[in-house]
Structures are given as C-alpha cells and as structure tokens.
XYZ file of C-alpha atoms in Angstrom:
726
model
C -19.408 39.582 54.231
C -18.407 37.025 52.092
C -16.099 34.555 54.609
C -15.467 31.565 55.313
C -17.304 30.625 58.920
C -17.809 27.781 62.058
C -21.339 27.750 64.233
C -19.827 25.950 66.246
C -17.386 26.618 69.484
C -16.439 24.765 72.748
C -13.757 22.235 73.504
C -15.554 18.925 72.514
C -15.926 20.513 68.363
C -11.722 21.305 69.003
C -11.234 17.997 70.381
C -12.738 17.069 67.487
C -10.929 18.769 64.951
C -7.376 17.944 66.531
C -8.261 14.056 65.439
C -10.112 14.050 62.372
C -6.741 13.234 59.620
C -8.590 16.190 57.572
C -6.499 19.139 57.324
C -9.245 21.873 59.651
C -8.484 26.090 60.114
C -11.109 28.171 61.436
C -10.907 32.429 62.478
C -12.187 34.638 64.691
C -14.618 37.691 63.747
C -11.602 39.105 62.681
C -10.874 36.626 59.808
C -7.500 35.664 61.584
C -6.495 32.056 61.994
C -7.435 31.112 65.814
C -6.864 27.381 65.348
C -4.886 24.388 62.970
C -5.747 20.994 63.785
C -2.604 18.047 63.558
C -3.288 17.591 59.816
C -3.150 20.854 58.598
C -0.133 21.157 60.296
C 1.368 17.367 58.620
C -0.940 18.462 55.424
C 0.468 21.677 54.566
C 3.922 22.154 57.290
C 2.868 25.720 59.123
C 2.036 25.465 63.047
C -0.729 27.369 64.663
C 2.182 30.008 65.375
C 2.695 30.265 62.144
C -0.805 31.008 61.499
C -2.208 32.770 64.101
C -3.597 35.446 63.401
C -3.624 35.619 60.107
C -6.338 36.075 57.408
C -5.451 32.554 55.964
C -6.575 31.644 52.537
C -4.499 35.065 51.439
C -1.553 33.049 53.418
C -2.342 30.248 51.245
C -3.016 30.336 47.852
C -0.017 33.265 47.654
C -2.048 36.526 47.547
C -1.128 39.240 50.788
C -3.169 42.273 50.293
C -5.541 40.932 47.764
C -9.258 39.438 47.950
C -10.246 36.235 47.745
C -11.022 34.990 43.695
C -14.113 36.029 42.464
C -16.030 32.704 41.993
C -14.837 32.347 46.353
C -16.994 35.137 46.853
C -19.994 35.229 44.328
C -20.415 31.622 46.811
C -19.706 32.197 49.967
C -22.165 35.328 49.706
C -24.965 33.520 47.535
C -25.018 30.514 49.040
C -22.711 30.383 52.346
C -20.295 28.192 51.098
C -17.867 27.136 48.746
C -17.339 23.524 47.219
C -14.172 23.300 45.147
C -10.689 22.719 44.536
C -7.737 24.883 45.428
C -3.434 24.740 44.984
C -2.519 25.915 47.883
C 0.810 26.111 48.786
C 3.101 24.516 51.257
C 5.494 26.198 53.852
C 8.602 24.558 52.018
C 6.940 26.458 48.755
C 5.469 23.809 47.180
C 2.385 23.483 45.660
C -0.351 20.944 46.647
C -4.048 20.524 45.363
C -6.705 20.230 47.532
C -10.771 19.590 48.180
C -11.623 22.678 50.542
C -15.027 23.464 52.000
C -15.327 26.405 53.032
C -18.771 28.192 55.102
C -19.271 31.304 56.028
C -21.273 31.369 59.377
C -23.057 34.457 61.464
C -24.146 35.020 65.413
C -25.618 36.741 67.237
C -23.324 38.549 70.641
C -25.700 40.660 72.632
C -25.516 43.945 71.140
C -22.307 44.261 69.821
C -24.804 42.666 67.049
C -23.289 39.731 63.778
C -19.771 39.119 64.165
C -18.626 35.804 61.948
C -16.294 33.732 61.982
C -15.272 31.480 59.485
C -13.985 26.942 59.215
C -12.357 25.588 56.507
C -11.765 21.802 56.119
C -8.571 19.996 53.720
C -8.716 17.845 52.541
C -5.685 16.881 49.948
C -6.525 15.264 46.082
C -2.915 15.104 45.464
C -2.892 11.751 44.315
C -5.854 12.274 41.757
C -4.433 14.996 41.121
C -1.542 13.174 40.230
C -3.245 10.748 38.486
C -5.072 12.887 36.228
C -2.033 14.345 34.757
C -0.971 11.149 34.447
C -4.184 10.066 32.522
C -3.883 13.501 31.059
C -0.099 13.397 29.815
C -1.188 9.534 28.083
C -3.248 10.866 25.908
C -1.906 13.594 24.613
C 1.784 11.239 24.019
C -1.243 9.218 22.257
C -2.140 12.554 20.136
C 0.702 13.785 18.882
C 2.729 10.481 18.512
C 4.571 10.127 21.346
C 6.524 6.294 20.613
C 5.134 3.867 21.929
C 7.693 2.628 24.444
C 8.428 6.254 26.428
C 4.777 6.981 26.656
C 4.121 3.663 28.171
C 8.077 3.125 29.961
C 6.501 7.189 31.530
C 3.609 5.670 32.453
C 5.281 2.967 34.637
C 7.641 5.390 36.148
C 4.948 7.535 37.245
C 2.532 4.350 38.910
C 6.083 3.606 40.960
C 6.162 6.982 42.034
C 2.519 7.154 42.884
C 2.475 3.192 44.780
C 5.890 2.773 46.161
C 7.401 -0.708 46.378
C 6.083 -1.478 43.510
C 7.489 -2.164 39.433
C 5.877 -1.725 36.947
C 5.751 -3.539 33.302
C 3.539 -3.599 29.872
C 4.423 -6.663 27.664
C 3.161 -6.579 24.047
C 1.683 -9.765 22.330
C 1.117 -9.585 18.562
C -0.231 -11.699 16.560
C 1.283 -15.271 16.405
C 1.264 -14.966 20.263
C 4.469 -13.532 21.515
C 5.362 -11.716 23.537
C 7.492 -9.008 23.942
C 9.156 -6.161 27.308
C 6.778 -3.005 26.293
C 8.346 -1.061 28.819
C 9.576 -2.573 32.208
C 12.151 0.735 33.360
C 12.457 -0.544 36.789
C 13.513 -4.583 36.189
C 16.500 -5.842 36.088
C 18.291 -5.654 32.072
C 18.947 -9.739 32.857
C 14.927 -10.640 34.180
C 13.732 -8.819 30.872
C 16.100 -11.423 29.105
C 13.682 -14.422 30.557
C 10.809 -12.371 29.141
C 12.056 -11.481 25.159
C 10.497 -13.458 22.222
C 8.084 -16.100 25.147
C 5.441 -17.831 24.118
C 1.967 -17.148 25.964
C 0.545 -19.964 27.832
C -1.924 -21.398 30.541
C 1.438 -22.026 32.052
C 3.499 -19.832 31.397
C 4.373 -17.402 34.365
C 1.472 -14.786 35.177
C 1.903 -12.574 32.263
C 2.323 -15.638 29.198
C -1.419 -17.076 31.825
C -2.901 -13.916 31.749
C -2.456 -13.289 27.827
C -3.296 -16.800 26.610
C -6.605 -16.531 28.970
C -7.308 -13.153 28.350
C -8.465 -12.337 32.083
C -6.428 -11.298 35.739
C -3.351 -14.046 37.116
C -2.583 -13.219 41.024
C 0.871 -15.158 42.082
C 1.681 -13.870 45.856
C 4.565 -15.508 45.867
C 6.898 -15.760 42.759
C 8.828 -18.995 44.686
C 5.473 -20.994 45.462
C 3.796 -20.380 42.444
C 4.460 -23.572 39.193
C 4.024 -20.980 36.110
C 7.614 -19.464 37.004
C 9.412 -23.025 37.824
C 13.091 -22.997 37.361
C 13.300 -18.771 36.602
C 11.481 -17.889 40.369
C 15.327 -17.645 41.627
C 16.425 -15.171 38.855
C 12.937 -12.398 39.655
C 12.839 -13.255 43.546
C 16.995 -12.416 43.637
C 15.775 -9.656 41.713
C 13.983 -8.283 44.263
C 10.075 -9.271 42.665
C 8.590 -11.600 44.880
C 4.119 -11.466 43.775
C 3.173 -10.846 40.391
C -0.290 -9.163 39.619
C -1.146 -9.442 35.367
C -3.719 -7.619 34.058
C -4.515 -8.073 30.261
C -4.491 -5.207 28.533
C -7.485 -5.850 24.865
C -8.322 -3.718 22.097
C -10.998 -3.263 20.762
C -12.026 -6.256 18.937
C -11.866 -7.875 22.911
C -7.875 -9.506 21.331
C -5.169 -9.715 24.447
C -2.646 -7.196 22.335
C -0.507 -6.997 25.610
C -0.492 -7.078 29.502
C 0.094 -4.592 32.384
C 1.916 -5.740 35.450
C 3.020 -4.908 39.165
C 5.939 -6.686 40.447
C 5.702 -6.523 44.800
C 8.703 -6.151 46.543
C 7.367 -8.891 48.863
C 5.044 -11.752 49.007
C 1.414 -10.115 48.553
C -2.068 -9.423 46.516
C -3.033 -5.799 44.891
C -5.019 -3.835 47.262
C -7.859 -1.898 46.340
C -6.267 1.494 45.133
C -3.894 -0.347 42.744
C -6.305 -2.221 41.238
C -8.291 1.649 40.804
C -5.010 2.149 39.119
C -4.606 -0.303 37.214
C -8.139 -0.968 35.683
C -7.918 2.861 34.322
C -4.366 2.307 33.234
C -5.024 -0.593 30.958
C -8.160 1.822 28.616
C -5.354 3.636 28.088
C -2.636 1.629 27.354
C -5.041 -0.322 24.977
C -5.427 2.842 23.666
C -2.017 3.389 22.730
C -1.676 -0.072 21.706
C -3.674 0.390 19.309
C -3.043 3.672 18.294
C 1.096 2.637 17.042
C -0.591 -0.924 15.231
C -2.844 1.720 13.973
C 0.086 4.086 12.750
C 2.595 1.371 11.634
C -0.947 -0.157 9.380
C -1.269 3.043 7.812
C 2.886 3.255 7.737
C 2.379 -0.673 5.906
C 0.035 1.289 3.362
C 1.602 4.748 2.488
C 5.011 2.807 2.006
C 4.924 -0.988 1.477
C 3.920 -3.526 -0.798
C -0.010 -4.775 0.374
C 0.373 -7.336 -2.096
C 4.045 -8.240 -1.594
C 4.926 -6.915 2.082
C 8.003 -5.030 -0.800
C 8.564 -1.183 -0.249
C 6.808 0.243 -2.454
C 7.983 2.826 -5.409
C 8.194 4.934 -2.320
C 9.842 3.699 0.569
C 12.156 1.888 -2.419
C 13.507 4.841 -3.440
C 13.650 6.094 0.198
C 15.526 2.925 0.576
C 18.156 3.071 -1.980
C 18.255 7.092 -1.745
C 20.625 6.311 1.908
C 22.296 3.027 0.605
C 23.792 5.069 -2.080
C 25.356 7.719 0.105
C 26.282 5.184 2.661
C 28.116 3.264 -0.112
C 29.576 6.045 -2.059
C 32.913 5.640 -3.018
C 31.824 2.246 -4.334
C 30.199 0.878 -6.779
C 26.447 -0.232 -6.495
C 24.419 -2.679 -8.617
C 20.631 -1.312 -9.659
C 18.840 -3.938 -11.590
C 15.448 -3.078 -12.970
C 12.687 -6.997 -13.757
C 9.333 -7.270 -15.952
C 7.663 -10.454 -15.709
C 7.062 -11.392 -18.913
C 3.432 -12.243 -20.595
C 2.540 -11.407 -16.759
C -1.088 -9.896 -17.992
C -1.876 -13.171 -20.055
C -0.885 -15.270 -17.226
C -3.399 -12.727 -15.167
C -6.598 -12.222 -17.650
C -6.212 -16.372 -18.254
C -6.228 -17.243 -14.292
C -7.692 -14.918 -12.438
C -6.200 -11.808 -10.372
C -5.780 -14.775 -7.415
C -3.465 -16.762 -9.694
C -1.424 -13.324 -9.957
C -1.333 -11.972 -6.777
C 0.134 -16.086 -5.782
C 2.519 -15.555 -8.857
C 3.589 -11.635 -7.157
C 3.735 -12.932 -3.966
C 6.166 -16.141 -5.024
C 8.007 -14.010 -6.954
C 8.922 -11.111 -4.291
C 9.961 -14.108 -1.995
C 12.724 -15.401 -4.334
C 13.881 -11.864 -4.796
C 14.022 -12.435 -0.872
C 16.057 -15.892 -0.375
C 18.741 -14.908 -3.787
C 19.329 -11.092 -2.800
C 21.598 -10.305 0.236
C 20.239 -8.473 3.569
C 22.074 -5.471 2.678
C 19.212 -5.377 -0.559
C 17.471 -3.403 -1.257
C 14.580 -5.028 -3.104
C 11.364 -3.488 -4.000
C 7.624 -3.576 -6.029
C 7.608 -0.456 -8.148
C 4.464 -2.040 -10.202
C 2.090 -3.735 -11.172
C 5.357 -6.653 -12.263
C 7.800 -3.963 -11.871
C 10.684 -4.991 -9.793
C 14.089 -3.681 -8.512
C 16.949 -4.290 -6.511
C 20.281 -2.719 -5.514
C 22.785 -3.846 -4.552
C 25.144 -1.303 -2.785
C 28.992 -2.109 -2.841
C 29.233 -4.427 -5.446
C 31.830 -4.294 -8.955
C 30.481 -4.372 -12.580
C 31.971 -7.809 -12.884
C 29.113 -9.478 -11.066
C 26.371 -8.892 -12.477
C 26.259 -11.358 -15.037
C 26.201 -14.075 -12.003
C 23.626 -12.077 -10.440
C 21.687 -11.103 -13.030
C 21.365 -15.088 -14.180
C 20.830 -15.708 -10.270
C 17.924 -13.722 -10.605
C 16.807 -15.130 -14.146
C 17.034 -18.687 -12.879
C 15.535 -18.239 -9.259
C 12.215 -16.234 -11.034
C 11.797 -19.015 -13.825
C 12.505 -22.192 -11.293
C 8.323 -24.383 -12.091
C 5.244 -22.209 -10.172
C 1.928 -24.280 -9.646
C -1.249 -22.826 -8.386
C -4.489 -24.348 -8.189
C -3.100 -27.241 -10.150
C -1.301 -25.233 -13.224
C 2.084 -25.204 -13.471
C 4.091 -22.907 -15.528
C 7.243 -21.424 -15.514
C 8.139 -17.223 -14.776
C 10.580 -15.601 -16.829
C 11.917 -12.139 -17.019
C 13.312 -9.577 -17.954
C 16.065 -7.393 -16.411
C 17.667 -4.193 -16.816
C 21.021 -3.190 -15.139
C 22.591 0.316 -14.812
C 25.561 0.860 -12.475
C 26.750 3.503 -9.602
C 28.357 6.314 -10.052
C 29.000 5.462 -13.779
C 25.489 5.566 -14.718
C 23.279 8.177 -12.349
C 24.449 8.393 -8.664
C 20.507 9.629 -7.890
C 17.782 6.511 -7.693
C 15.401 8.010 -10.049
C 17.852 8.275 -12.764
C 18.941 5.078 -12.156
C 15.691 3.774 -12.177
C 15.087 5.661 -15.919
C 18.701 3.622 -17.314
C 17.906 0.353 -15.687
C 14.584 0.888 -16.688
C 15.771 1.075 -20.853
C 18.081 -1.663 -20.260
C 15.069 -3.719 -18.870
C 13.383 -2.483 -22.912
C 16.321 -3.362 -25.096
C 16.170 -6.848 -23.302
C 12.664 -7.037 -23.752
C 13.230 -6.798 -27.601
C 15.509 -8.968 -27.692
C 13.526 -12.310 -26.323
C 12.668 -13.451 -22.899
C 14.521 -14.247 -20.095
C 17.039 -12.372 -21.174
C 19.158 -9.219 -19.780
C 21.296 -5.684 -20.751
C 23.357 -3.954 -19.351
C 22.736 0.338 -20.055
C 24.232 1.630 -22.364
C 24.324 5.870 -23.108
C 23.259 5.408 -27.144
C 19.599 3.542 -24.910
C 19.061 6.721 -23.277
C 18.646 8.947 -26.498
C 16.536 5.463 -28.165
C 13.640 6.135 -25.065
C 14.156 9.623 -25.158
C 13.446 9.079 -29.639
C 10.817 6.294 -28.508
C 8.763 8.896 -25.499
C 8.837 12.056 -28.714
C 7.023 8.870 -31.107
C 4.321 8.600 -29.048
C 3.481 12.108 -28.515
C 3.607 13.239 -31.764
C 1.202 9.821 -32.071
C -1.087 11.662 -29.647
C -0.409 14.633 -32.135
C -1.769 13.058 -34.830
C -4.674 11.116 -33.253
C -6.210 14.367 -32.402
C -5.480 15.977 -35.007
C -6.975 13.225 -37.679
C -3.837 12.948 -39.492
C -3.686 9.376 -40.363
C -4.244 8.250 -43.057
C -5.307 5.476 -44.607
C -3.858 2.689 -47.952
C -5.973 -0.555 -49.085
C -3.859 -2.913 -50.755
C -6.260 -5.023 -53.067
C -6.691 -9.107 -52.245
C -7.775 -10.645 -55.483
C -9.282 -14.304 -56.515
C -6.378 -16.454 -58.217
C -7.021 -18.091 -60.935
C -9.794 -20.426 -62.019
C -11.195 -19.073 -58.854
C -15.150 -17.338 -59.220
C -14.930 -13.511 -59.289
C -16.871 -10.727 -58.615
C -14.751 -8.407 -60.475
C -11.751 -9.875 -60.040
C -11.870 -8.088 -55.609
C -11.886 -10.238 -52.834
C -11.619 -7.897 -50.996
C -8.691 -5.005 -49.509
C -6.835 -4.800 -46.501
C -6.239 -1.125 -44.990
C -2.808 0.416 -43.488
C -2.505 2.431 -41.575
C 0.421 5.354 -42.528
C 1.275 7.897 -40.808
C 3.975 11.254 -42.707
C 5.259 13.496 -39.945
C 6.636 16.753 -40.747
C 10.152 15.534 -40.016
C 10.609 12.247 -39.641
C 8.616 11.948 -42.839
C 6.888 8.552 -43.257
C 7.240 6.451 -40.255
C 6.988 2.784 -40.302
C 3.365 1.360 -39.353
C 5.085 -1.727 -36.704
C 7.196 2.004 -35.261
C 4.659 3.963 -34.483
C 2.034 0.279 -33.840
C 4.089 -0.401 -31.180
C 4.342 2.778 -29.704
C 0.678 2.084 -29.439
C 0.570 -0.710 -27.929
C 3.378 -0.404 -24.740
C 1.728 3.661 -24.648
C -1.954 2.524 -24.656
C -2.495 4.256 -27.238
C -2.916 1.420 -29.167
C -7.226 1.599 -27.830
C -7.427 5.463 -29.811
C -5.748 4.352 -32.852
C -8.048 1.587 -33.994
C -11.778 3.104 -32.511
C -10.155 5.992 -35.072
C -9.100 3.028 -37.580
C -12.394 0.623 -37.601
C -14.832 4.448 -38.210
C -11.934 5.677 -40.771
C -12.164 2.447 -42.467
C -16.897 2.036 -41.705
C -16.358 5.493 -42.937
C -14.389 4.950 -46.063
C -16.871 2.166 -47.130
C -19.890 3.724 -47.095
C -18.372 6.538 -49.212
C -16.799 4.286 -52.057
C -19.621 2.260 -52.145
C -22.411 5.966 -52.479
C -19.948 6.368 -55.400
C -21.103 3.254 -57.643
C -16.961 1.086 -56.530
C -18.934 -2.364 -55.302
C -15.799 -3.490 -52.958
C -16.745 -6.533 -50.719
C -15.199 -5.740 -47.686
C -12.552 -4.288 -46.263
C -10.302 -5.588 -44.184
C -8.502 -4.282 -40.819
C -5.706 -5.816 -38.932
C -6.474 -5.584 -34.854
C -3.737 -6.137 -31.601
C -4.444 -8.578 -28.587
C -4.421 -5.729 -26.339
C -7.849 -4.699 -28.368
C -9.512 -7.765 -27.090
C -8.926 -6.951 -23.477
C -11.596 -3.792 -23.538
C -14.705 -5.520 -22.698
C -16.385 -3.480 -25.043
C -14.953 -3.971 -28.544
C -17.235 -6.023 -29.731
C -20.032 -3.626 -28.859
C -17.470 -0.909 -30.378
C -17.127 -2.836 -33.973
C -21.171 -2.916 -34.109
C -21.811 0.569 -33.390
C -19.330 1.853 -35.611
C -21.167 -0.161 -38.660
C -24.051 0.464 -37.762
C -23.295 4.329 -37.766
C -21.766 3.702 -41.306
C -25.344 1.549 -42.359
C -22.501 -1.268 -42.159
C -23.344 -4.735 -42.159
C -20.998 -7.378 -39.976
C -19.880 -9.351 -44.131
C -18.406 -5.690 -44.613
C -15.328 -6.165 -42.129
C -12.918 -8.723 -41.866
C -10.842 -8.605 -39.078
C -7.176 -9.294 -38.980
C -5.837 -10.783 -35.887
C -2.595 -13.234 -34.895
C -1.584 -16.054 -32.733
C -1.568 -13.827 -29.493
C -5.024 -13.779 -29.264
C -5.936 -17.574 -29.541
C -3.017 -17.850 -27.066
C -4.726 -14.939 -24.440
C -7.615 -16.836 -22.761
C -8.762 -13.754 -20.640
C -12.505 -13.265 -20.224
C -12.460 -9.953 -21.964
C -10.578 -11.971 -24.989
C -13.182 -14.300 -25.127
C -16.744 -12.271 -24.382
C -15.282 -10.831 -26.884
C -14.440 -13.444 -29.609
C -18.583 -14.683 -29.213
C -20.073 -11.778 -29.417
C -18.262 -11.262 -32.875
C -18.865 -14.629 -34.385
C -22.462 -15.267 -32.643
C -23.162 -11.747 -34.378
C -22.360 -12.723 -37.951
C -17.849 -10.772 -37.714
C -15.973 -12.747 -39.840
C -12.378 -12.841 -38.473
C -8.686 -13.795 -40.479
C -5.369 -15.422 -39.041
C -3.108 -13.248 -39.277
C 0.277 -14.293 -40.179
C -0.431 -18.219 -39.985
C 1.885 -20.922 -39.637
C 4.711 -18.893 -37.572
C 3.966 -19.829 -34.888
C 3.382 -22.398 -33.022
C 0.046 -23.205 -31.463
C -2.018 -22.159 -34.093
C -3.775 -25.085 -34.791
C -4.977 -26.561 -31.366
C -6.743 -23.272 -32.091
C -7.839 -23.027 -34.968
C -11.020 -25.306 -33.893
C -12.734 -23.543 -31.083
C -12.011 -19.954 -32.782
C -14.409 -19.189 -35.762
C -12.163 -18.212 -37.788
C -13.015 -18.145 -41.410
C -9.409 -16.655 -43.123
C -6.171 -18.329 -42.430
C -3.619 -15.639 -44.838
C -0.389 -16.611 -45.665
C 2.731 -15.578 -44.671
C 4.823 -13.380 -46.606
C 7.511 -16.321 -46.392
C 5.643 -18.828 -47.321
C 4.805 -17.538 -50.381
C 8.766 -16.385 -50.920
C 9.652 -19.262 -51.258
C 6.790 -21.643 -52.588
C 9.310 -22.314 -56.458
C 12.148 -22.278 -54.679
C 12.106 -24.230 -51.439
C 10.830 -27.603 -50.940
C 10.466 -26.841 -47.766
C 8.334 -24.451 -48.206
C 6.354 -25.571 -50.645
C 5.300 -28.461 -48.614
C 4.149 -26.520 -45.851
C 2.561 -24.312 -47.942
C 0.906 -27.545 -49.528
C -0.328 -28.565 -45.803
C -2.106 -25.055 -44.403
C -3.541 -25.359 -47.463
C -4.844 -28.765 -47.067
C -6.279 -27.623 -43.463
C -8.024 -25.206 -44.550
C -9.707 -26.347 -47.447
C -11.035 -28.915 -44.972
C -12.198 -26.633 -42.313
C -13.900 -25.160 -45.505
C -11.114 -21.960 -44.621
C -10.618 -19.535 -47.312
C -6.230 -18.796 -47.644
C -5.298 -14.844 -48.329
C -1.212 -15.269 -50.119
C 0.409 -12.358 -49.024
C 3.734 -10.886 -50.395
C 3.436 -12.220 -54.127
C 5.445 -10.658 -56.269
C 6.016 -12.860 -58.670
C 3.404 -15.000 -61.051
C 5.725 -17.847 -60.827
C 4.373 -17.340 -57.348
C 1.111 -16.410 -57.848
C 0.524 -19.617 -61.080
C 1.925 -22.326 -58.432
C -0.774 -20.362 -55.517
C -3.221 -21.741 -57.960
C -2.766 -24.470 -58.713
C -2.595 -25.280 -55.608
C -5.775 -24.443 -54.194
C -5.207 -20.942 -52.292
C -8.335 -18.963 -53.372
C -7.355 -14.833 -52.728
C -3.558 -13.602 -53.630
C -2.140 -10.525 -51.777
C 0.948 -8.832 -53.207
C 2.841 -6.012 -55.436
C 2.101 -7.897 -58.702
C -1.577 -6.539 -58.733
C -1.256 -3.178 -56.997
C 1.184 -2.058 -53.859
C -1.051 -0.150 -51.262
C -2.634 3.088 -52.482
C -4.989 5.757 -51.305
C -8.947 5.111 -51.246
C -9.127 8.087 -54.647
C -6.141 6.361 -56.335
C -7.890 2.524 -55.056
C -11.036 4.420 -57.270
C -8.685 4.083 -60.521
C -7.261 0.780 -60.213
C -7.985 -2.407 -62.127
C -6.797 -5.391 -62.019
C -4.214 -6.296 -64.640
C-alpha cells in the first residue's frame, strides 16, 4: 500500500504539529484525515472539520475517486517517502504551489497485523514559483524581442507584487553617461521628469552615483542624504523615503543601467530584497544588451555605418512614407553624385575619402529641413527627398546644396574643394513611387555631369529614352566583346620630311571600330564612354591589346614591317593593380617585346595619384614600355607632370594642327610644345594633318611624326598591307 504514514502518536507530537509554521496533516489507519494544524488552515483555508475523514491528497489535488499520481505512488512504494513540488488547490479554488514531504509508516497492532497512517508536511513555495515565473517570462520576452520598456515594466510590476511597499525603477545609461528612465510604473510622472537626461556623477542621487561608481548605493533616508539636495522634497512628498540602487553591467563590465528599489519609509534593504535584485540584475543586463544588439543589427541593416545616414533600403522606406503623407502635394527628389571622388579617394587614401563622405553627409543635414529624408545610396551618391515643396523652389534648393558641398575641406593638411552634380525630379509629375523617382533623378544627374562639374539638371522625359539607349548599348557592347564582333582599324604615322626614315613609317595607331547590325557604325566616343561607365573598359582594353599584339605578330610573319602599334588607354585601366603585368604577359604570349607597343595615355592619368596608377606606371617604365601623352596641350597641368612621368612621346592635338598655318596663337603654342619636347628628348606626333601646308609647316618647325587624312585614313589590316606612302 502506497500511502502516507506517521510514526509517532501522543500529545507531544500533536503539540509540535499545532505550533509549527508549516502545514501538517495526519491520517488514521483508513488513510482518512484525523488531524491538521493551524498552519494548514492558514495556507489552504481548510479547517479540521472540512478535512476530517477524507483522503487528503485526492481532495487537495482535486482528483476525487482517482488514484494518486503514478510518480507519488512509485516513490512511496519503493522508498516509503515522497518529496517534491505539488500544485494544490485551496478552499477558495486558488492554486498554491507547495513543497511536500509525504511519509508512509507502518506499525504492528497486535493480532490485527500491520496498520498504516500518513503525515503530510507542506511548505508554501508560491513566492519562489512566482519569482521563477517572472524569470521565465523575462527570458521569453527577451527571446521573442518584446519591446524593452514593456519587458522591464512587467518586471517592475511583478517585483512590486512580490515585495509590498517597494517601488521599482530601471534607468538606462548611454555611452555618454546620460541617464533616462526605462521603466518605473509606480513612480509619479513629475518625479520621473527629474530623472530624465541626467548625467551620472558621484553626487547625483542614488542612481547617478551608483552608475558612476559602479557599485550599489543605499540612501536609508532621502531627506537627509546629501546627494538629493533640493530634489529630496519632491521624492518624499511622493512617498519615496529611501532608495537602494544597484548598477546593471553588460558583459564588458560597463554600466548600462541601474535597478532601484524605493521604499515608503526610511530603511535599508533586507535579505529578500537582495535575493530578488541579485537575480534580476542579470536578467536586466541580458534584456538591455539584447536590445542594444537588436538596435546595432538594425543600424547595420538600415543605416550607413560611415555617415549614419539611412542606407538605400531605409531611405526608400522613409521616402515612400513621406510621399504617402504628402500625397496631393508636390515633393522634390534630389540625386547627388560627387565629382572626381575616386581620384580623391585613391590619391589621399580611403581614410581621407571616408572623412570627406562624413563631411558631405553632415553638410546635407545642415542645409535640409527636419522633415526631409536624406540618405546615402552608394559610394558617393546621396539622395534628398523634400516633401511639400513647389517646383519653383528647385533652383534655390539645388544651389544651396551645391554651395554647401563646395565649401573648402581640409584633411591631413590637404585642402580641397568638393564638387557635385545634382539631378532633380518632382512627384507626382515625374513619378509617384520612389524607385521611379530615383531612376529619373539619376538620369537628370547624369545629364548634369555631361555639362561639367558643380551643375544641376531637372529631369526631362527624353532623358529616360537616352538612358534606355545607353543601357541597350551596354548590353550590345557586352555581347560584342563576348562574340568577338569588334574590329580594329589602323592609321599610319609617318616621318616628316627631313627626318631619319625607316621606309617612311613611324608606326600605326590602333582604333577600335564597332559595326552594329541595327545601328550601323557606332562612334568610338559613344561606346568607349559606355564601357568606362559600366566597367566594361577593362574587358575592352584586354581584347584590344591582345588583338593588336596578335595582328602585329601576323604582319611580321607575313613580312610586313610595322615598327610598333600605338594603343589608347583609359585612366580606369590603371586602377587595375595587375594591368602592367597583363600587358607584359600579352606581349610575351605573341612573341613580342615592349618596344612593339606605344601606350597612349591622357592627362587624367597624370592627375591620378592613386597607388595603383603610380605602381602601374612605374612597372611599365621599369619594363622599358614607352608611353605617349595623347591630346597634349589641351589641359592645364601637363607641363608640371612631364618631368616625373616616363613619357617618350607627345601627341599634338589636332585643334592646334588645324589652325597652325592660319592662327598666330596656334603657331606660337605649337612651337612651344615642339621646343619643350625637343628639350626633353621626346618625339612629337602631330594628329589631324589634312593639308600639305600643315605638313610643311610642322616639318619645318621640327615635328618629327605626322598622322592624318593627308596620308591615310584608318584602315583594316588587309588594307594596310596594300597601303603605300604617297
């Protein structure tokens, strides 16, 4: 039989039973209740008359007529005792958690044999269970990402139910040491107002000093404590007479908050208060740190980590909400792109580029309104949505942004004047959704870029068509590179009269040509600009150099002696760190040497002081590769760079050649260029020679090499084989 038994009888144990704080119950040999103590009645509400003659556990567990739960039966059968937690039901129907000890004893009663009786000893653990439930709920709230203020408010309210006459608050402490209430459900609002935006300090109340010192602070009597000063009366009049504060620390041991118990009378915390706080501090730390992590994740997901502006995703979301709120009214979208940002970034380093982007972001914040939506969309692209504005305001707003951006900026002792171009469109005229507006503003910005720097343009519908055509050209060019349908034509460069000649041919210039099945011949400036903007320029240049080297090797095998081939390069080619090695590898692949190529560069390469560009130029020079300066004389800074770059040849721009026989200024400038080149030991190739008079003048003034329609137009490789000097 698996029942509860008690060994001892008589008045001694009955007296002990009645005086015990725990709940006791005793059964007779029939396992019916014979005795309960006052503690039992206090805990469960049942008197002896209520329980007398009834099986106790069936009644308290509310399972009348049912056997005891199997785990209780097994423990009593095997060991004669059961110890564990049970949920019993009091007389009023409420559930009470108890720690139960059930003993089953048997004894001999003469001829009747064995007799059993039972004793239950019950201890109320409702407080413990409630606290465990609080802990469980807090952890569950953390896992389910319940808002931090709601989570901590629930905790404060639960603690106040567990320990009467206590008012609980949780304060947050940010990285700058500023405190603000997170949860304080029972503290009056006018008291909380005194606790907002307070800087921590050794003498700032209890919360401020605990956060500052990193240890608990007890003010047994607020009215007498020096840290409260004039604020003491506000607290005491609200019934807050004592305060005990413990700092909340994160895993790095930094104080991130405080947990405070305010008492309704002067006193210090007891053991129960300390037990609760010790457990809750860890839970608060977990909750606050998890919330901070969530905000960091949100910051990473939706905000640009460099400028702290909304990223493209967040900007689109915020702009969409702003457009919706302003429906029926005009809104303006500005799309900004910095001019020559890559040059700044590469020449001074990424740290300088980052500093410039942060500065631009701050300038945009300063020159926009609080309701405007500002975001960083990509590397050097920003967007500003201005809701509820009229189109007439566009010039003023655009100019204000351009002027703000162009304020001088210094870093590492280097002064620069940033510039930008802006594209503008309006809603709803140019679009009602943010994606359409961004696309149109981007097209307008590109149109502004074509006009120069520090410009703005308003979107026009025809810009969309140009953008579509540009995208179509990019796709077609990509296909042409893949399918190998691009061509190369070659224009001869010949020695002028009186120069040492090698069959009269100095070299040839390779020129890319593209014939499209629908568009016909596509002008090189058009498709090369598309290649540069789309990043296809690297593929195009690799194809170009490989095709040129292959053709030169074929000519040589056929007995056609072409001294070298000149190839035009883009500035962006030099941004590829492996470019110089690629050129040398291609020459080696076709059995050629570095003297077989002349690489033509523009002033933009000289102005580009990025490490990759300088490394490529140095590597090419070290290998013996010759460089030609194309369109020399059309820029403003060529002369200052000629002495430090490995330039072997200058190409005189055709604009000078065209007027050299009719314009005194053109003639004077051309003579200056020829003198500079001769003094530096450089050859000069004059482009665009169309008349004999131009050729004679150039030859007379020492120009060694001539190129132009007077001698030959660009021609196919086969036509070049048949070409002879006039």
